[in-house]
mmCIF file of C-alpha atoms and ligand atoms in Angstrom:
data_model
loop_
_atom_site.group_PDB
_atom_site.id
_atom_site.type_symbol
_atom_site.label_atom_id
_atom_site.label_comp_id
_atom_site.label_asym_id
_atom_site.label_seq_id
_atom_site.Cartn_x
_atom_site.Cartn_y
_atom_site.Cartn_z
ATOM 1 C CA UNK P 1 116.311 196.778 45.377
ATOM 2 C CA UNK P 2 116.411 195.878 41.711
ATOM 3 C CA UNK P 3 115.190 192.709 40.042
ATOM 4 C CA UNK P 4 115.966 191.502 36.508
ATOM 5 C CA UNK P 5 113.625 192.530 33.702
ATOM 6 C CA UNK P 6 111.526 189.802 32.149
ATOM 7 C CA UNK P 7 113.627 188.163 29.358
ATOM 8 C CA UNK P 8 110.894 189.119 26.850
ATOM 9 C CA UNK P 9 111.280 192.794 27.792
ATOM 10 C CA UNK P 10 115.045 192.544 27.357
ATOM 11 C CA UNK P 11 114.513 190.966 23.917
ATOM 12 C CA UNK P 12 112.054 193.687 22.897
ATOM 13 C CA UNK P 13 114.448 196.504 23.789
ATOM 14 C CA UNK P 14 117.341 194.737 22.098
ATOM 15 C CA UNK P 15 115.408 194.395 18.840
ATOM 16 C CA UNK P 16 113.642 197.787 18.556
ATOM 17 C CA UNK P 17 114.850 201.300 19.318
ATOM 18 C CA UNK P 18 111.186 202.427 19.352
ATOM 19 C CA UNK P 19 110.198 200.161 22.231
ATOM 20 C CA UNK P 20 109.239 202.054 25.386
ATOM 21 C CA UNK P 21 108.485 205.241 23.367
ATOM 22 C CA UNK P 22 112.127 206.266 23.397
ATOM 23 C CA UNK P 23 112.624 205.601 27.104
ATOM 24 C CA UNK P 24 115.481 203.097 27.353
ATOM 25 C CA UNK P 25 115.600 201.230 30.641
ATOM 26 C CA UNK P 26 118.871 200.226 32.256
ATOM 27 C CA UNK P 27 118.654 196.544 31.380
ATOM 28 C CA UNK P 28 121.811 195.689 33.315
ATOM 29 C CA UNK P 29 120.629 197.309 36.532
ATOM 30 C CA UNK P 30 117.170 195.768 36.397
ATOM 31 C CA UNK P 31 113.887 197.279 37.515
ATOM 32 C CA UNK P 32 112.298 198.305 40.801
ATOM 33 C CA UNK P 33 110.151 195.361 41.991
ATOM 34 C CA UNK P 34 106.383 195.584 41.587
ATOM 35 C CA UNK P 35 104.184 196.086 44.657
ATOM 36 C CA UNK P 36 103.279 192.401 44.512
ATOM 37 C CA UNK P 37 105.950 189.731 44.818
ATOM 38 C CA UNK P 38 105.969 186.125 43.792
ATOM 39 C CA UNK P 39 107.945 183.695 45.994
ATOM 40 C CA UNK P 40 107.194 179.970 45.946
ATOM 41 C CA UNK P 41 106.651 178.382 49.379
ATOM 42 C CA UNK P 42 109.567 176.394 50.797
ATOM 43 C CA UNK P 43 109.022 172.990 49.209
ATOM 44 C CA UNK P 44 108.811 169.891 51.369
ATOM 45 C CA UNK P 45 112.171 168.489 50.253
ATOM 46 C CA UNK P 46 114.009 171.822 49.949
ATOM 47 C CA UNK P 47 117.242 172.104 51.977
ATOM 48 C CA UNK P 48 115.888 175.340 53.535
ATOM 49 C CA UNK P 49 112.966 173.478 55.062
ATOM 50 C CA UNK P 50 113.054 173.305 58.873
ATOM 51 C CA UNK P 51 109.665 171.731 59.502
ATOM 52 C CA UNK P 52 108.360 174.915 61.183
ATOM 53 C CA UNK P 53 104.744 175.175 60.008
ATOM 54 C CA UNK P 54 104.706 178.835 58.911
ATOM 55 C CA UNK P 55 108.257 179.094 57.577
ATOM 56 C CA UNK P 56 108.781 181.752 54.875
ATOM 57 C CA UNK P 57 111.362 181.618 52.053
ATOM 58 C CA UNK P 58 114.794 183.089 52.803
ATOM 59 C CA UNK P 59 114.677 185.074 49.543
ATOM 60 C CA UNK P 60 111.601 186.948 50.807
ATOM 61 C CA UNK P 61 113.248 187.971 54.107
ATOM 62 C CA UNK P 62 116.393 188.852 52.239
ATOM 63 C CA UNK P 63 114.588 191.230 49.914
ATOM 64 C CA UNK P 64 112.911 193.061 52.803
ATOM 65 C CA UNK P 65 116.187 193.247 54.718
ATOM 66 C CA UNK P 66 118.298 194.514 51.806
ATOM 67 C CA UNK P 67 115.677 197.084 50.824
ATOM 68 C CA UNK P 68 115.368 198.594 54.280
ATOM 69 C CA UNK P 69 118.701 198.357 56.113
ATOM 70 C CA UNK P 70 122.457 198.694 55.681
ATOM 71 C CA UNK P 71 125.370 196.549 56.902
ATOM 72 C CA UNK P 72 125.722 197.176 60.646
ATOM 73 C CA UNK P 73 122.059 198.260 61.017
ATOM 74 C CA UNK P 74 120.045 196.858 63.908
ATOM 75 C CA UNK P 75 116.960 195.016 62.638
ATOM 76 C CA UNK P 76 114.236 193.179 64.548
ATOM 77 C CA UNK P 77 111.660 190.462 64.024
ATOM 78 C CA UNK P 78 109.563 189.873 67.132
ATOM 79 C CA UNK P 79 107.588 187.038 65.483
ATOM 80 C CA UNK P 80 110.599 185.217 64.041
ATOM 81 C CA UNK P 81 109.132 181.688 63.795
ATOM 82 C CA UNK P 82 111.805 179.463 62.281
ATOM 83 C CA UNK P 83 114.292 182.365 62.221
ATOM 84 C CA UNK P 84 114.275 183.213 58.522
ATOM 85 C CA UNK P 85 114.704 186.951 59.124
ATOM 86 C CA UNK P 86 117.517 186.803 61.745
ATOM 87 C CA UNK P 87 119.268 184.310 59.480
ATOM 88 C CA UNK P 88 119.162 186.764 56.566
ATOM 89 C CA UNK P 89 120.339 189.519 58.941
ATOM 90 C CA UNK P 90 123.321 187.439 60.087
ATOM 91 C CA UNK P 91 124.252 186.584 56.497
ATOM 92 C CA UNK P 92 124.240 190.230 55.481
ATOM 93 C CA UNK P 93 126.141 191.715 58.409
ATOM 94 C CA UNK P 94 123.187 193.243 60.262
ATOM 95 C CA UNK P 95 122.828 193.197 64.049
ATOM 96 C CA UNK P 96 119.516 191.700 65.014
ATOM 97 C CA UNK P 97 116.935 191.124 67.715
ATOM 98 C CA UNK P 98 114.572 188.195 67.253
ATOM 99 C CA UNK P 99 111.830 186.908 69.487
ATOM 100 C CA UNK P 100 108.896 184.556 69.487
ATOM 101 C CA UNK P 101 106.367 183.359 72.020
ATOM 102 C CA UNK P 102 106.916 179.720 71.094
ATOM 103 C CA UNK P 103 109.677 177.508 72.492
ATOM 104 C CA UNK P 104 109.827 175.537 69.246
ATOM 105 C CA UNK P 105 110.415 178.745 67.289
ATOM 106 C CA UNK P 106 113.346 179.719 69.503
ATOM 107 C CA UNK P 107 114.878 176.249 69.269
ATOM 108 C CA UNK P 108 114.524 176.174 65.463
ATOM 109 C CA UNK P 109 115.905 179.704 65.142
ATOM 110 C CA UNK P 110 118.977 179.066 67.230
ATOM 111 C CA UNK P 111 119.687 175.836 65.359
ATOM 112 C CA UNK P 112 119.632 177.713 62.076
ATOM 113 C CA UNK P 113 121.776 180.518 63.474
ATOM 114 C CA UNK P 114 124.379 178.106 64.793
ATOM 115 C CA UNK P 115 124.642 176.532 61.348
ATOM 116 C CA UNK P 116 125.204 179.927 59.761
ATOM 117 C CA UNK P 117 126.930 182.181 62.275
ATOM 118 C CA UNK P 118 130.574 182.094 63.244
ATOM 119 C CA UNK P 119 130.191 184.571 66.108
ATOM 120 C CA UNK P 120 128.172 183.716 69.216
ATOM 121 C CA UNK P 121 124.803 185.275 69.893
ATOM 122 C CA UNK P 122 123.015 185.828 73.159
ATOM 123 C CA UNK P 123 119.762 184.121 73.960
ATOM 124 C CA UNK P 124 117.455 185.556 76.594
ATOM 125 C CA UNK P 125 114.552 183.558 77.880
ATOM 126 C CA UNK P 126 111.817 184.935 80.063
ATOM 127 C CA UNK P 127 109.307 182.456 81.284
ATOM 128 C CA UNK P 128 107.180 181.629 84.251
ATOM 129 C CA UNK P 129 107.438 177.912 83.443
ATOM 130 C CA UNK P 130 109.968 176.036 85.584
ATOM 131 C CA UNK P 131 112.840 174.392 83.742
ATOM 132 C CA UNK P 132 113.733 171.093 85.479
ATOM 133 C CA UNK P 133 116.957 171.916 87.322
ATOM 134 C CA UNK P 134 119.901 169.620 88.020
ATOM 135 C CA UNK P 135 118.190 167.332 85.532
ATOM 136 C CA UNK P 136 121.212 166.826 83.320
ATOM 137 C CA UNK P 137 122.095 163.453 84.757
ATOM 138 C CA UNK P 138 125.812 163.270 83.973
ATOM 139 C CA UNK P 139 129.026 164.661 85.383
ATOM 140 C CA UNK P 140 129.941 168.121 84.253
ATOM 141 C CA UNK P 141 133.658 168.802 84.418
ATOM 142 C CA UNK P 142 135.055 172.327 84.259
ATOM 143 C CA UNK P 143 138.766 172.722 83.696
ATOM 144 C CA UNK P 144 139.954 176.286 83.054
ATOM 145 C CA UNK P 145 137.928 177.405 80.028
ATOM 146 C CA UNK P 146 136.821 173.924 78.955
ATOM 147 C CA UNK P 147 133.573 172.315 80.032
ATOM 148 C CA UNK P 148 132.870 168.654 79.271
ATOM 149 C CA UNK P 149 129.861 166.425 79.753
ATOM 150 C CA UNK P 150 130.591 162.797 80.717
ATOM 151 C CA UNK P 151 127.994 160.221 79.551
ATOM 152 C CA UNK P 152 125.056 162.593 79.128
ATOM 153 C CA UNK P 153 121.608 161.449 77.950
ATOM 154 C CA UNK P 154 121.033 161.721 74.161
ATOM 155 C CA UNK P 155 121.126 165.464 73.429
ATOM 156 C CA UNK P 156 120.020 167.553 70.490
ATOM 157 C CA UNK P 157 121.567 170.753 71.733
ATOM 158 C CA UNK P 158 123.359 172.245 74.740
ATOM 159 C CA UNK P 159 124.579 175.674 75.783
ATOM 160 C CA UNK P 160 126.398 177.419 78.595
ATOM 161 C CA UNK P 161 125.921 180.622 80.551
ATOM 162 C CA UNK P 162 129.323 180.997 82.274
ATOM 163 C CA UNK P 163 128.097 183.818 84.527
ATOM 164 C CA UNK P 164 124.507 182.851 85.271
ATOM 165 C CA UNK P 165 122.617 185.310 87.459
ATOM 166 C CA UNK P 166 119.964 182.722 88.386
ATOM 167 C CA UNK P 167 117.299 184.573 86.398
ATOM 168 C CA UNK P 168 118.134 185.306 82.779
ATOM 169 C CA UNK P 169 120.101 182.698 80.874
ATOM 170 C CA UNK P 170 122.634 184.362 78.588
ATOM 171 C CA UNK P 171 123.800 181.668 76.238
ATOM 172 C CA UNK P 172 127.479 182.353 75.517
ATOM 173 C CA UNK P 173 128.351 179.222 73.569
ATOM 174 C CA UNK P 174 126.390 176.360 72.072
ATOM 175 C CA UNK P 175 126.779 172.866 70.612
ATOM 176 C CA UNK P 176 124.271 171.081 68.422
ATOM 177 C CA UNK P 177 123.853 167.618 66.999
ATOM 178 C CA UNK P 178 124.813 167.697 63.311
ATOM 179 C CA UNK P 179 121.956 166.934 60.903
ATOM 180 C CA UNK P 180 123.451 163.766 59.511
ATOM 181 C CA UNK P 181 125.052 162.250 62.590
ATOM 182 C CA UNK P 182 124.133 161.443 66.185
ATOM 183 C CA UNK P 183 127.475 162.747 67.492
ATOM 184 C CA UNK P 184 127.054 166.001 69.390
ATOM 185 C CA UNK P 185 130.277 167.637 70.686
ATOM 186 C CA UNK P 186 130.587 166.959 74.433
ATOM 187 C CA UNK P 187 133.296 169.501 75.097
ATOM 188 C CA UNK P 188 132.985 173.266 74.770
ATOM 189 C CA UNK P 189 135.539 176.009 75.201
ATOM 190 C CA UNK P 190 133.963 178.928 77.039
ATOM 191 C CA UNK P 191 134.613 182.419 75.668
ATOM 192 C CA UNK P 192 135.179 183.901 79.161
ATOM 193 C CA UNK P 193 136.418 182.550 82.493
ATOM 194 C CA UNK P 194 133.452 180.930 84.256
ATOM 195 C CA UNK P 195 132.121 182.443 87.474
ATOM 196 C CA UNK P 196 128.737 180.751 87.951
ATOM 197 C CA UNK P 197 128.120 178.119 85.291
ATOM 198 C CA UNK P 198 124.693 176.966 84.199
ATOM 199 C CA UNK P 199 124.309 174.351 81.456
ATOM 200 C CA UNK P 200 121.069 174.036 79.511
ATOM 201 C CA UNK P 201 120.288 171.171 77.190
ATOM 202 C CA UNK P 202 117.555 169.974 74.876
ATOM 203 C CA UNK P 203 117.248 166.199 74.804
ATOM 204 C CA UNK P 204 116.533 164.366 71.557
ATOM 205 C CA UNK P 205 112.916 164.008 72.666
ATOM 206 C CA UNK P 206 112.642 167.805 72.961
ATOM 207 C CA UNK P 207 112.731 168.335 76.766
ATOM 208 C CA UNK P 208 114.529 171.399 78.078
ATOM 209 C CA UNK P 209 116.623 170.723 81.184
ATOM 210 C CA UNK P 210 119.374 172.528 83.034
ATOM 211 C CA UNK P 211 122.067 172.021 85.633
ATOM 212 C CA UNK P 212 123.862 174.566 87.738
ATOM 213 C CA UNK P 213 127.503 173.599 88.202
HETATM 214 C C1 LIG Z 1 103.920 183.585 60.446
HETATM 215 S S1 LIG Z 1 104.878 183.015 61.782
HETATM 216 C C2 LIG Z 1 106.457 183.699 61.399
HETATM 217 C C3 LIG Z 1 107.198 182.873 60.394
HETATM 218 C C4 LIG Z 1 108.598 183.353 60.134
HETATM 219 N N1 LIG Z 1 108.634 184.563 59.340
HETATM 220 C C5 LIG Z 1 109.401 182.243 59.434
HETATM 221 O O1 LIG Z 1 109.904 182.441 58.327
HETATM 222 O O2 LIG Z 1 109.494 181.142 60.020
HETATM 223 C C6 LIG Z 1 104.333 184.011 63.142
HETATM 224 C C7 LIG Z 1 105.016 183.717 64.453
HETATM 225 O O3 LIG Z 1 104.513 184.619 65.439
HETATM 226 C C8 LIG Z 1 104.579 183.982 66.692
HETATM 227 N N2 LIG Z 1 103.685 184.710 67.607
HETATM 228 C C9 LIG Z 1 102.336 184.743 67.616
HETATM 229 N N3 LIG Z 1 101.895 185.526 68.623
HETATM 230 C C10 LIG Z 1 102.992 186.033 69.245
HETATM 231 C C11 LIG Z 1 103.191 186.927 70.343
HETATM 232 N N4 LIG Z 1 102.163 187.455 71.020
HETATM 233 N N5 LIG Z 1 104.454 187.220 70.713
HETATM 234 C C12 LIG Z 1 105.510 186.687 70.045
HETATM 235 N N6 LIG Z 1 105.383 185.814 69.009
HETATM 236 C C13 LIG Z 1 104.138 185.506 68.600
HETATM 237 C C14 LIG Z 1 104.167 182.551 66.387
HETATM 238 O O4 LIG Z 1 104.665 181.657 67.379
HETATM 239 C C15 LIG Z 1 104.792 182.321 65.002
HETATM 240 O O5 LIG Z 1 106.049 181.673 65.128
#
């Protein structure tokens, strides 16, 4: 990792050949960062802001990621909060594992990943808490690879496991409500032929529900 020299340092070296006691730094390449870093917190109105209470700046995660991995590397953040680190990983072509104990963290992370990623990711959830089943009160129509919801309740997010094993939900494809509109897509094309479909949804009031088709 290199960071730009302070503009005053650049000026000093440009104006005096004696600066630095004859040692001329590579001003173009920049310098190795100090062992303390300054990153402002994510401001209240910043577009990065998710509302997650302990969210860190993307630039901070990015620096750690770029300094310690290569494209294609597998990186992990088991306390991912709002998903800043997996987001940086996805942007820079790293494979990633991310986890968090909190449901809100997982929901925020997957929302951010869906906004950024073009390829699907898999979401595993292990919990002892029951998710209300057959609680998606609408008809679910499967036709070949397409699954549609007819007159669902107001949803923030929904996802499909086309081959649900009844235990671990492997989210193969997702739809989310866009930030500036209430219109969530109600039709999804599944990436593989369905064998045992389970649909999970988060309602606009934040409840997690599911229905087995
Ligand atoms: C400082 S926050 C991480 C913030 C994150 N870097 C971001 O940018 O949003 C720490 C996270 O650790 C999670 N956490 C705390 N104890 C945990 C545990 N035992 N297992 C998994 N996650 C845990 C919290 O839910 C919280 O989201």
